[in-house]
mmCIF file of C-alpha atoms in Angstrom:
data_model
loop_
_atom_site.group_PDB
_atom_site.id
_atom_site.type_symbol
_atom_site.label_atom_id
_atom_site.label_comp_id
_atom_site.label_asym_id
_atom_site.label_seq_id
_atom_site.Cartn_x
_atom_site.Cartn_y
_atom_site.Cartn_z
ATOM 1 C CA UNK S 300 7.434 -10.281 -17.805
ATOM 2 C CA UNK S 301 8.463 -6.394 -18.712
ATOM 3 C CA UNK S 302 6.551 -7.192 -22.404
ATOM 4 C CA UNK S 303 3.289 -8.087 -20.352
ATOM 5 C CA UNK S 304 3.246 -5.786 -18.156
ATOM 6 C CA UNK S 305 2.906 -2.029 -19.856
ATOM 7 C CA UNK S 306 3.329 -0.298 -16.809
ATOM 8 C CA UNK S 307 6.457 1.987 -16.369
ATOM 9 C CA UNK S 308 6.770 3.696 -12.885
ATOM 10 C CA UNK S 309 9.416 6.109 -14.241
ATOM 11 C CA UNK S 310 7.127 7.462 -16.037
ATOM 12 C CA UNK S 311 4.108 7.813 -13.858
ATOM 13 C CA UNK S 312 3.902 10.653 -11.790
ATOM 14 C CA UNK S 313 3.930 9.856 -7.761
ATOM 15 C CA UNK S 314 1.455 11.394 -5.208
ATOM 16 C CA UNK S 315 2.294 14.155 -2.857
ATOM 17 C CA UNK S 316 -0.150 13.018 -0.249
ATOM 18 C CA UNK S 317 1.950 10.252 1.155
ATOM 19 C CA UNK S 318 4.962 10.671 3.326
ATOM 20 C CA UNK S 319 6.043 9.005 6.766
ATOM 21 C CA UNK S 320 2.911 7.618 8.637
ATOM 22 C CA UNK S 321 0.930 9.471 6.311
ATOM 23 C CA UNK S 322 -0.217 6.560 4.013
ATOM 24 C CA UNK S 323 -3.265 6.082 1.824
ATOM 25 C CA UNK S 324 -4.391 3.100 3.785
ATOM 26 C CA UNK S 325 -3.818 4.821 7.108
ATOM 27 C CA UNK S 326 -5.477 8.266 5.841
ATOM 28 C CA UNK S 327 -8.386 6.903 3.069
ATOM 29 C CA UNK S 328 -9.105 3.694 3.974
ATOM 30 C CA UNK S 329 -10.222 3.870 8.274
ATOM 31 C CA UNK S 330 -13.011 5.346 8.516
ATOM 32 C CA UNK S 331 -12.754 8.062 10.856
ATOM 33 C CA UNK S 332 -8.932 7.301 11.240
ATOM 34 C CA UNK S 333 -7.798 9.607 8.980
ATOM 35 C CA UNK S 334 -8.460 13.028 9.889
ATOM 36 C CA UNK S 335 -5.397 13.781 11.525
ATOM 37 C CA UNK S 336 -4.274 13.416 7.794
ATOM 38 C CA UNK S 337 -6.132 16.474 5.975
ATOM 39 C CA UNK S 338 -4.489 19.946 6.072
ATOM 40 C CA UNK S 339 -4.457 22.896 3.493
ATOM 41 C CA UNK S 340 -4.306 21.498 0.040
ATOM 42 C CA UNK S 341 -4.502 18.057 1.192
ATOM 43 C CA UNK S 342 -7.972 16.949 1.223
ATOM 44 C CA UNK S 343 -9.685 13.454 1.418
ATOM 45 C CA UNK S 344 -10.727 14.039 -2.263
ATOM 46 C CA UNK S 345 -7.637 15.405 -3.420
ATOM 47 C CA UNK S 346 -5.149 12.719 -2.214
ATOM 48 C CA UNK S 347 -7.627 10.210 -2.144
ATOM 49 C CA UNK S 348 -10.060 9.770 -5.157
ATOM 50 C CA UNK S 349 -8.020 11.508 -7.712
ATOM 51 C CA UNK S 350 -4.714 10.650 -9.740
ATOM 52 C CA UNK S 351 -2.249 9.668 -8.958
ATOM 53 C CA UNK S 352 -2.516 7.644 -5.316
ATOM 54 C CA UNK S 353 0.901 5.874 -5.547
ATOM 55 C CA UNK S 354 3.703 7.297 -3.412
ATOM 56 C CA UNK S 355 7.329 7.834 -4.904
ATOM 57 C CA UNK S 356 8.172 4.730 -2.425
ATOM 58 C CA UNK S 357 5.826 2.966 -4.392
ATOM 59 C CA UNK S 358 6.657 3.757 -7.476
ATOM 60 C CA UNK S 359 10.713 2.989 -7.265
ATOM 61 C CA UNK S 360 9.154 -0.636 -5.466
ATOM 62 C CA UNK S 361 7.165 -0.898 -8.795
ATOM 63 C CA UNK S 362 10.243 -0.253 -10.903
ATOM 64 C CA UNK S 363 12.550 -2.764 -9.808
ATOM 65 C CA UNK S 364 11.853 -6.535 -11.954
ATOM 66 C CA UNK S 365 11.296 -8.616 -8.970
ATOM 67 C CA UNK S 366 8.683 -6.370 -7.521
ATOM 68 C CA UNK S 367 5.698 -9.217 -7.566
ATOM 69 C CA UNK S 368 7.829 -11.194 -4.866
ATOM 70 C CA UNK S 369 6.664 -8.526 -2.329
ATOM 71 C CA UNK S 370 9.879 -9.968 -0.165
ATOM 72 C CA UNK S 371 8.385 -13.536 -0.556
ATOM 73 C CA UNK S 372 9.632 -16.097 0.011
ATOM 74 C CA UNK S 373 12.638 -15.069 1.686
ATOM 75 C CA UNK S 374 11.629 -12.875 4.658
ATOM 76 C CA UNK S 375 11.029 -14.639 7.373
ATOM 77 C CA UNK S 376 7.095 -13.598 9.160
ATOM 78 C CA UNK S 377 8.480 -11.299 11.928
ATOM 79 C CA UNK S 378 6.400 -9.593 14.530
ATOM 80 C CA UNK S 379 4.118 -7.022 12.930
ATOM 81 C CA UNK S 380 3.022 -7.007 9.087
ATOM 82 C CA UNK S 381 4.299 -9.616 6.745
ATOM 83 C CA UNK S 382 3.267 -8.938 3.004
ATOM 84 C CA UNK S 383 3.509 -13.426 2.964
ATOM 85 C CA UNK S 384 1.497 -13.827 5.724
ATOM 86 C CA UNK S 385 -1.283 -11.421 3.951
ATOM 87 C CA UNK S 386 -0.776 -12.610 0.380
ATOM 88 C CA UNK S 387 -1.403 -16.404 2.009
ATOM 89 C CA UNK S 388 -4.550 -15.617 3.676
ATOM 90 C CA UNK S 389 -5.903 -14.414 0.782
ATOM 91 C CA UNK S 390 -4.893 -16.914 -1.470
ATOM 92 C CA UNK S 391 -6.411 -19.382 0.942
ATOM 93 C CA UNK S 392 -9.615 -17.683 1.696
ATOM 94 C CA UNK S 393 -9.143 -16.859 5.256
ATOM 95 C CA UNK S 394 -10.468 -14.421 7.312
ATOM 96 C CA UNK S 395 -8.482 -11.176 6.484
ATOM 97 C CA UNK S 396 -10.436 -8.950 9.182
ATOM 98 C CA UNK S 397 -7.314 -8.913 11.123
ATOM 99 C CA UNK S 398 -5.124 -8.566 8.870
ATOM 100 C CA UNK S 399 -6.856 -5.489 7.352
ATOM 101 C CA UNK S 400 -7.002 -3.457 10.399
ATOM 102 C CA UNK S 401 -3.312 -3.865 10.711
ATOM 103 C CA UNK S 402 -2.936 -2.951 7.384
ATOM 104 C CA UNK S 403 -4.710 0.526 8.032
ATOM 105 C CA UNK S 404 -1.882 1.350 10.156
ATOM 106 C CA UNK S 405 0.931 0.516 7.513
ATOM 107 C CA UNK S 406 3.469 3.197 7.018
ATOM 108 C CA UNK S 407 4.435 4.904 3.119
ATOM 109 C CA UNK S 408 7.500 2.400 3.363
ATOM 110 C CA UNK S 409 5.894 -0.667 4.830
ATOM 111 C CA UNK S 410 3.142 -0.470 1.608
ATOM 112 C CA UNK S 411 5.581 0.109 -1.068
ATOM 113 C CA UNK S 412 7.214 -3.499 -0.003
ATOM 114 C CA UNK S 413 4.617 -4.623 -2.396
ATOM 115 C CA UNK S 414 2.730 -1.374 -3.929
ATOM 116 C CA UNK S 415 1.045 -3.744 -6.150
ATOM 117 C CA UNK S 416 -0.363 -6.352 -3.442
#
């Protein structure tokens, strides 16, 4: 897979924007969710439409060989987000309104389970 995939997350640089419950779902993605997120240098248009948007979380995620798996198909759907559960539903053509207002809420670390979706 590494010679068809010519990405290398060691050497792309990682966004400052995104730390804790700071996420760029949570922060650019809800409408009118997000302003809670915006402070000083950190603008909507800075962390948001401009390079780069991955966190380091996401990055080291996007580093390791078996990062397409996403945790799938050995976690178990718990209570709260499952990265399966979303990846099924979308695969399947199902309704993913749900599913994508939970996924506004996500945390840094909960996204960079599967930075690449």
């Amino acid at each position: 897979m590494r010679g068809l995939w010519p990405f290398s997350a060691a050497a792309a640089p990682a966004s400052q924007c995104w730390s804790g419950d700071f996420s760029f779902p949570k922060c650019c993605l809800a409408p009118g969710q997000g302003q809670d997120c915006w402070y000083g240098s950190y603008t909507y248009e800075s962390c948001c439409l401009s390079h780069p948007v991955l966190s380091a979380a996401d990055l080291a995620t996007a580093a390791t060989p078996d990062h397409w798996t996403c945790g799938c198909p050995s976690s178990s759907p718990a209570e709260g987000w499952s990265w399966c559960t979303a990846r099924q539903a979308a695969m399947l053509n199902w309704d993913l309104r749900n599913l994508y207002r939970e996924y506004l809420t996500l945390s840094v670390d909960q996204v960079a389970q599967c930075p690449m979706g």
